[in-house]
Short mmCIF file of C-alpha atoms in Angstrom, two decimals:
data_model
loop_
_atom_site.label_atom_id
_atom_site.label_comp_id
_atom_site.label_asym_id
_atom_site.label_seq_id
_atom_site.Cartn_x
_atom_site.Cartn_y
_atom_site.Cartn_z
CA UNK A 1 -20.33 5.49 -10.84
CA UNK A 2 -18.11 3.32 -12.68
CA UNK A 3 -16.77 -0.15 -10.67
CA UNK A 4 -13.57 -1.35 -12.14
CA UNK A 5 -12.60 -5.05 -11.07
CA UNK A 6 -9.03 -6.26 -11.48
CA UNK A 7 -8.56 -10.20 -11.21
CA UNK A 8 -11.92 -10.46 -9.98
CA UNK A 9 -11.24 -14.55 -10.05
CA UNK A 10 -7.81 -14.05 -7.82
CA UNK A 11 -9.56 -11.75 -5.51
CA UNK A 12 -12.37 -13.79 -4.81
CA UNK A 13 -9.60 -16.48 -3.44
CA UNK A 14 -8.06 -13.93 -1.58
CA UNK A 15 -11.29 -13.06 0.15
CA UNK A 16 -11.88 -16.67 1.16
CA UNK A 17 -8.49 -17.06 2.43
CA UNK A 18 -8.59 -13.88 4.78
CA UNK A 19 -12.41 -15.10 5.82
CA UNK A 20 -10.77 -18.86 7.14
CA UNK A 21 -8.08 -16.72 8.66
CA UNK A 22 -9.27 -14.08 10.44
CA UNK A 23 -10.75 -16.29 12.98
CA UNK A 24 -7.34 -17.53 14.33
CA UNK A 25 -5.87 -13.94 14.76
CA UNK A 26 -6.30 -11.56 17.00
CA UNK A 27 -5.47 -8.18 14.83
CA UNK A 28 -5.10 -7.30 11.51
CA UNK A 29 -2.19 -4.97 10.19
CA UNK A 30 -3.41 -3.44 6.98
CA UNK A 31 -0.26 -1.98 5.28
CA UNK A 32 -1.69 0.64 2.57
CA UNK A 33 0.23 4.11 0.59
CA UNK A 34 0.95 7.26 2.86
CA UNK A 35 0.70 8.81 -0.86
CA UNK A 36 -3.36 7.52 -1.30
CA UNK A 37 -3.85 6.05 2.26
CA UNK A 38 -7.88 5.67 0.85
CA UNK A 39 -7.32 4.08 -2.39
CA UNK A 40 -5.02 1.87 -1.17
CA UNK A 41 -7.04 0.94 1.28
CA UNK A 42 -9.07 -2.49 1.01
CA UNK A 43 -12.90 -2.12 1.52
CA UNK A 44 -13.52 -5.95 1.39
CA UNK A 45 -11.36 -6.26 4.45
CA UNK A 46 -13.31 -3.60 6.52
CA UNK A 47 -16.33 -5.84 5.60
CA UNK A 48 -14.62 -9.48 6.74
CA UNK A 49 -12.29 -8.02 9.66
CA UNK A 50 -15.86 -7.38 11.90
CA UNK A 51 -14.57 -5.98 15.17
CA UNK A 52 -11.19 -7.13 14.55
CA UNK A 53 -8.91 -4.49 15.99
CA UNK A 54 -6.41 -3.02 13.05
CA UNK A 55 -3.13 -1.62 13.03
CA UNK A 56 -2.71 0.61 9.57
CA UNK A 57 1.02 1.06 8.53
CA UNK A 58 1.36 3.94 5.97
CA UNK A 59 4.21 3.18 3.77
CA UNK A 60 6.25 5.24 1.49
CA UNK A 61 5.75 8.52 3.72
CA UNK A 62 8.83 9.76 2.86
CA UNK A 63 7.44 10.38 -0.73
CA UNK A 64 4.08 11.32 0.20
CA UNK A 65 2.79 15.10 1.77
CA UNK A 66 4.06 15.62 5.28
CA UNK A 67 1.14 17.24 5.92
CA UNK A 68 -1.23 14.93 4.14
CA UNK A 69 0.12 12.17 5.98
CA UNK A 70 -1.02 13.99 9.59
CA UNK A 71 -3.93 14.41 8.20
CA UNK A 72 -4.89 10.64 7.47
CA UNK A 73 -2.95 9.43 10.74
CA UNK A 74 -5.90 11.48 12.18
CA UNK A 75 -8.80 10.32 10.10
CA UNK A 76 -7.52 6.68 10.67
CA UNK A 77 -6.97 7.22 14.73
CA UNK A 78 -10.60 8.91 14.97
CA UNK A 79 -12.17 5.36 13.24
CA UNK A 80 -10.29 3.41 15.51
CA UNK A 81 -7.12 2.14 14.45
CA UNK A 82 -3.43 2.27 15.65
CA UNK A 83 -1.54 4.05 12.59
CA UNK A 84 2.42 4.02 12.06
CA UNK A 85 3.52 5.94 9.13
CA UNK A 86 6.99 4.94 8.19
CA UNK A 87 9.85 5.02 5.28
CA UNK A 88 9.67 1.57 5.10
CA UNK A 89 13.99 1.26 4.89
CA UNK A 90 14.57 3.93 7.61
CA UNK A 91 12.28 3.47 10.13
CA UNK A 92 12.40 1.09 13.20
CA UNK A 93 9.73 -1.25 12.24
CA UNK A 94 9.86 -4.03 14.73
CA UNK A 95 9.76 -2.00 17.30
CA UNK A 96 7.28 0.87 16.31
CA UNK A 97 4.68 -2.19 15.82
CA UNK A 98 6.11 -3.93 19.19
CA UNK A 99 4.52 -1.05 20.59
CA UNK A 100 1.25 -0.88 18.73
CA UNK A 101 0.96 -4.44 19.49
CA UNK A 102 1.18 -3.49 23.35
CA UNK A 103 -1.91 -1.04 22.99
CA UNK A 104 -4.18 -3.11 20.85
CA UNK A 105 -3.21 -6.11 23.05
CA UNK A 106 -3.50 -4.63 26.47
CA UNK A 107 -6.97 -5.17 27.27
CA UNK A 108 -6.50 -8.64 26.65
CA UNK A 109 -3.50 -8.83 28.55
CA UNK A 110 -4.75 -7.39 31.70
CA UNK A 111 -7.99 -9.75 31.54
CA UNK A 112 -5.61 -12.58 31.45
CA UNK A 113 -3.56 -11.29 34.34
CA UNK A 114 -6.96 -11.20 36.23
CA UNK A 115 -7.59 -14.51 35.46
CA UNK A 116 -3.91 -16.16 35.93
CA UNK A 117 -3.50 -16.75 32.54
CA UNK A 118 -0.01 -16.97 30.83
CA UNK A 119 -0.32 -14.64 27.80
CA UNK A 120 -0.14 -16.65 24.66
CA UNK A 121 2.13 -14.10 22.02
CA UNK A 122 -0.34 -12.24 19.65
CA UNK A 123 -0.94 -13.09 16.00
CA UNK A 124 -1.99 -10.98 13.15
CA UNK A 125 -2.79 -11.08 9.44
CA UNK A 126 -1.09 -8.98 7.62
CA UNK A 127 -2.08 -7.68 4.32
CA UNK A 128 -1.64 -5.05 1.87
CA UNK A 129 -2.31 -3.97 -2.29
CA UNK A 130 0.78 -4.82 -4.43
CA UNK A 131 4.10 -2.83 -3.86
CA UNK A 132 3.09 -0.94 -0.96
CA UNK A 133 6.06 -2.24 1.04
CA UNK A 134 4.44 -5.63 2.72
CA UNK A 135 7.31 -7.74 2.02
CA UNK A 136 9.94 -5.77 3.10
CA UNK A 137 7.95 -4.60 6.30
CA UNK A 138 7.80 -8.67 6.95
CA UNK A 139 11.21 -8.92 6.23
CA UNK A 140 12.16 -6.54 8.86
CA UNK A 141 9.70 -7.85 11.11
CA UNK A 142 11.38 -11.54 10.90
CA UNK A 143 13.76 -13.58 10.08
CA UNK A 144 14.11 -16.44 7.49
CA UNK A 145 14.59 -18.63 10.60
CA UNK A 146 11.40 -17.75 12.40
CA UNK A 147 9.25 -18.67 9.34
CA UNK A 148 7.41 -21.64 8.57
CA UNK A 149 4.40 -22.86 6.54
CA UNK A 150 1.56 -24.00 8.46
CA UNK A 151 -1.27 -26.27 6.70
CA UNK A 152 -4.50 -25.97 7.50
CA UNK A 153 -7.59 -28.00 6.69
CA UNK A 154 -9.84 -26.08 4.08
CA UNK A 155 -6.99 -23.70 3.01
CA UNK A 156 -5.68 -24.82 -0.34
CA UNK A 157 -2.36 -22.99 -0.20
CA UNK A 158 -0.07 -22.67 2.82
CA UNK A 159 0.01 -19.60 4.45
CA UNK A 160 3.31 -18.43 5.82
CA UNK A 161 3.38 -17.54 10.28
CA UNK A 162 6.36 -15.51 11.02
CA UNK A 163 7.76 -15.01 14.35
CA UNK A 164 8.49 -11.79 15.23
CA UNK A 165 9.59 -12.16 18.92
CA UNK A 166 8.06 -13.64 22.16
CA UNK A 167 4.63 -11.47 22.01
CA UNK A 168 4.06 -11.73 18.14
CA UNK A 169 3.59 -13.69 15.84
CA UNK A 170 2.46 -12.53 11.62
CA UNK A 171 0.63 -14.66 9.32
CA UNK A 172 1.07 -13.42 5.74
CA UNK A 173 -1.60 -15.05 3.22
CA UNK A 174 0.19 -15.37 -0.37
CA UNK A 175 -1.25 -13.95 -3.63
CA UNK A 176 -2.21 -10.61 -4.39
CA UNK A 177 -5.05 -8.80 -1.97
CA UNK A 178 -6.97 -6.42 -4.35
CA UNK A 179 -10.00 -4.14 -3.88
CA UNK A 180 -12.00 -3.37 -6.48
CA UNK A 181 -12.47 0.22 -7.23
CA UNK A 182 -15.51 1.74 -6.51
CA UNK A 183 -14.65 4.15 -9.53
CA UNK A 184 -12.17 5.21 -12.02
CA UNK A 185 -10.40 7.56 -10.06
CA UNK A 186 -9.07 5.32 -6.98
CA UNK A 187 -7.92 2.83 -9.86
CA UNK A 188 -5.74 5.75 -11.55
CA UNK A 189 -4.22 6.73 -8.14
CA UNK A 190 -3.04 2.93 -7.62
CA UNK A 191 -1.27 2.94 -10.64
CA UNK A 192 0.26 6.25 -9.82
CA UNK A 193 1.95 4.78 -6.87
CA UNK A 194 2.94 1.72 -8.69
CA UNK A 195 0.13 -0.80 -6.71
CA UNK A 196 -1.16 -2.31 -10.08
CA UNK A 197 0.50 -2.03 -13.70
CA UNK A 198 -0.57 0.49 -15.76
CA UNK A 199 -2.03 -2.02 -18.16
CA UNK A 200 -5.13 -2.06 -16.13
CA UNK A 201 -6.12 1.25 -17.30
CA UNK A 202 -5.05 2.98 -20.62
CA UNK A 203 -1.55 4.98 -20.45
CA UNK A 204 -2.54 8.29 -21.91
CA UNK A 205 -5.32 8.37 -18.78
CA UNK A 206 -2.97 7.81 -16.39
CA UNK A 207 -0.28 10.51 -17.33
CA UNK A 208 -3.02 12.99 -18.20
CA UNK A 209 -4.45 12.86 -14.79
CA UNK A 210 -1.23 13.10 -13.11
CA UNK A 211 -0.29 16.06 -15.34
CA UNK A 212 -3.22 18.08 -15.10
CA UNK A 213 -3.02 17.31 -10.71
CA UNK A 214 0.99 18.34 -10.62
CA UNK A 215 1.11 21.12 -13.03
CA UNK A 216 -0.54 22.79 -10.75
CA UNK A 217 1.13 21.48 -7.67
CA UNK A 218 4.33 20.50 -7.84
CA UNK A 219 5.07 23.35 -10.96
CA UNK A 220 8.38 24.38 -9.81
CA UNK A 221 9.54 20.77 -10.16
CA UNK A 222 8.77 20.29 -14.10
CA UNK A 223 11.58 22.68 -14.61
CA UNK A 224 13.65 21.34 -12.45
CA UNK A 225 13.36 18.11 -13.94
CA UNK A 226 12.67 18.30 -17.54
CA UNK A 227 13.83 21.98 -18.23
CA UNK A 228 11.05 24.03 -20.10
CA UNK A 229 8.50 22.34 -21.78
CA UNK A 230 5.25 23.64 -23.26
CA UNK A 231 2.21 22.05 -21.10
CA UNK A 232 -0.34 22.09 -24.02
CA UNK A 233 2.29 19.53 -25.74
CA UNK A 234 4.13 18.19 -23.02
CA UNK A 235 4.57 14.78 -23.41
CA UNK A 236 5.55 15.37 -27.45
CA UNK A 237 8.30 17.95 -25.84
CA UNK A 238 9.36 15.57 -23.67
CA UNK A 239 9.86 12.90 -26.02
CA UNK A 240 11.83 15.49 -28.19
CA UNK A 241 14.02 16.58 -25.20
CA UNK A 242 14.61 12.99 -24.23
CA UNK A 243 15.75 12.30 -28.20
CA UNK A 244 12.91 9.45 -27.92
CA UNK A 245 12.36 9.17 -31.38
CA UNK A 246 10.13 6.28 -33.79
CA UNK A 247 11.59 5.68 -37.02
CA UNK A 248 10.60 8.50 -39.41
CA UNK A 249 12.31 10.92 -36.19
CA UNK A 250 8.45 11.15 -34.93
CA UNK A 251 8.58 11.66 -31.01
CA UNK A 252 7.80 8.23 -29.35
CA UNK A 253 5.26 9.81 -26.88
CA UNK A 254 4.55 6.64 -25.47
CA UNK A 255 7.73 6.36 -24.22
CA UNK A 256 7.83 9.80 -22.79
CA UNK A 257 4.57 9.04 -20.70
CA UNK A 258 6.51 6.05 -19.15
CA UNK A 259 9.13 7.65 -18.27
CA UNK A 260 6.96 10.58 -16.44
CA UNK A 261 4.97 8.01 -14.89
CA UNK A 262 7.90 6.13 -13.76
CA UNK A 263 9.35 9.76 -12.00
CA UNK A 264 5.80 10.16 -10.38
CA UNK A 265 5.81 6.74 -8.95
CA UNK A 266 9.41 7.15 -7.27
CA UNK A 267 9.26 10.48 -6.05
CA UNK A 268 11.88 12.19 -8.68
CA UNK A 269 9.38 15.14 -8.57
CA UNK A 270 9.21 15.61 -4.88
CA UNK A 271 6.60 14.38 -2.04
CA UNK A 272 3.35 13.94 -3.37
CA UNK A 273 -0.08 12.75 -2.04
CA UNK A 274 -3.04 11.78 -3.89
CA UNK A 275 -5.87 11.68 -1.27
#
């Protein structure tokens, strides 16, 4: 089995930073893809977090497999964790994870009641793969107002605590969180839902997966989109039907494989789900 590592250097300092700041909080939201809810996932968190409860937020499910979606809500519940699966821009955030907070928090709660002790509010890290919808999930969590950078000894960069209300509070580390793939596969499905640039893994591999996976599944919406093409040349067709031409009128395929890959990261060919 092939491991892939991407920014093995920045990860590492990732790693460290969630290891100094788990301690201090007393959940962990873990924002990952409704469209590859394992992939997306980080395993070097499950390793650090310990018995740290964890709230999973599944973004993007309005371009993922309704039925998928279920599907992982239930693996996730059955290991444990509170799971919200939202459209990150129509959804009530605050208050869907207002509630989650409630149930992870409610042991603790009533053992303070027993004991006469004033709840403090909650605090969690949150954290989450490139463009699955962290930052605008903090943004409609908080306010500019509520934020503030808190320095901490042994923590080389500030780390940002949001206040989301009286019972909350987020701390967001900076710099990107990244896994690294146990194999070839989970890498290809991050870049098909946009969580690293396709740089990190060659183009034509990319765009060949995905077309071999939707031809099959999502067939109806080729026409639809592109009109009819001829699969055993379709990116060269699609390059002619787009007029994407090199000099010497060659078809720029390279072009045409961005633009599919760009329609199959931002759901112009329907809901889609790749675990």
């Amino acid at each position: 089995m092939t491991q892939v590592q991407w920014f093995p250097g920045h990860m590492a300092k990732a790693i460290r930073l969630i290891e100094e700041t788990l301690p201090t909080v007393d959940f962990v939201i873990e924002c990952r893809d409704a469209r590859a809810p394992f992939s997306t996932r980080n395993p070097v968190l499950a390793r650090a977090a310990g018995d740290k409860k964890v709230m999973v937020i599944l973004t993007k499910k309005d371009l993922a497999d309704p039925e998928r979606v279920l599907k992982w809500e239930k693996i996730l519940k059955d290991e444990g964790a509170e799971v919200i699966a939202v459209d990150v821009f129509n959804d009530p955030i605050k208050r869907l994870v207002l509630e989650k907070t409630e149930i992870l928090m409610k042991e603790r709660h009533a053992r303070d009641e027993r004991r006469g002790i004033r709840s403090r509010a909650s605090r969690a890290l949150i954290v989450g793969v490139p463009n699955v919808g962290k930052s605008t999930i903090i943004n409609q969590l908080g306010s500019r107002k509520a934020a503030r950078v808190e320095n901490r000894p042994g923590v080389t960069q500030a780390i940002k605590l949001i206040k989301v209300g009286p019972k909350l509070e987020i701390v967001d580390t900076p710099g990107v969180l990244w896994p690294r793939f146990e194999n070839e596969e989970m890498g290809i499905k991050c870049a098909l839902v946009g969580s690293i640039k396709e740089t990190g893994f060659p183009l034509e591999l990319i765009t060949n997966y995905a077309l071999n996976k939707l031809k099959v599944t999502h067939h109806d919406y080729f026409e639809t989109l592109y009109g009819k093409l001829d699969f055993e040349n379709f990116f060269e067709s699609l390059a002619i039907a787009k007029g994407y031409l090199q000099s010497g009128g060659y078809p720029d395929i390279e072009q045409a494989r961005r633009t599919f890959l760009h329609d199959v990261q931002n759901g112009a060919m329907g809901p889609m789900s790749w675990d």
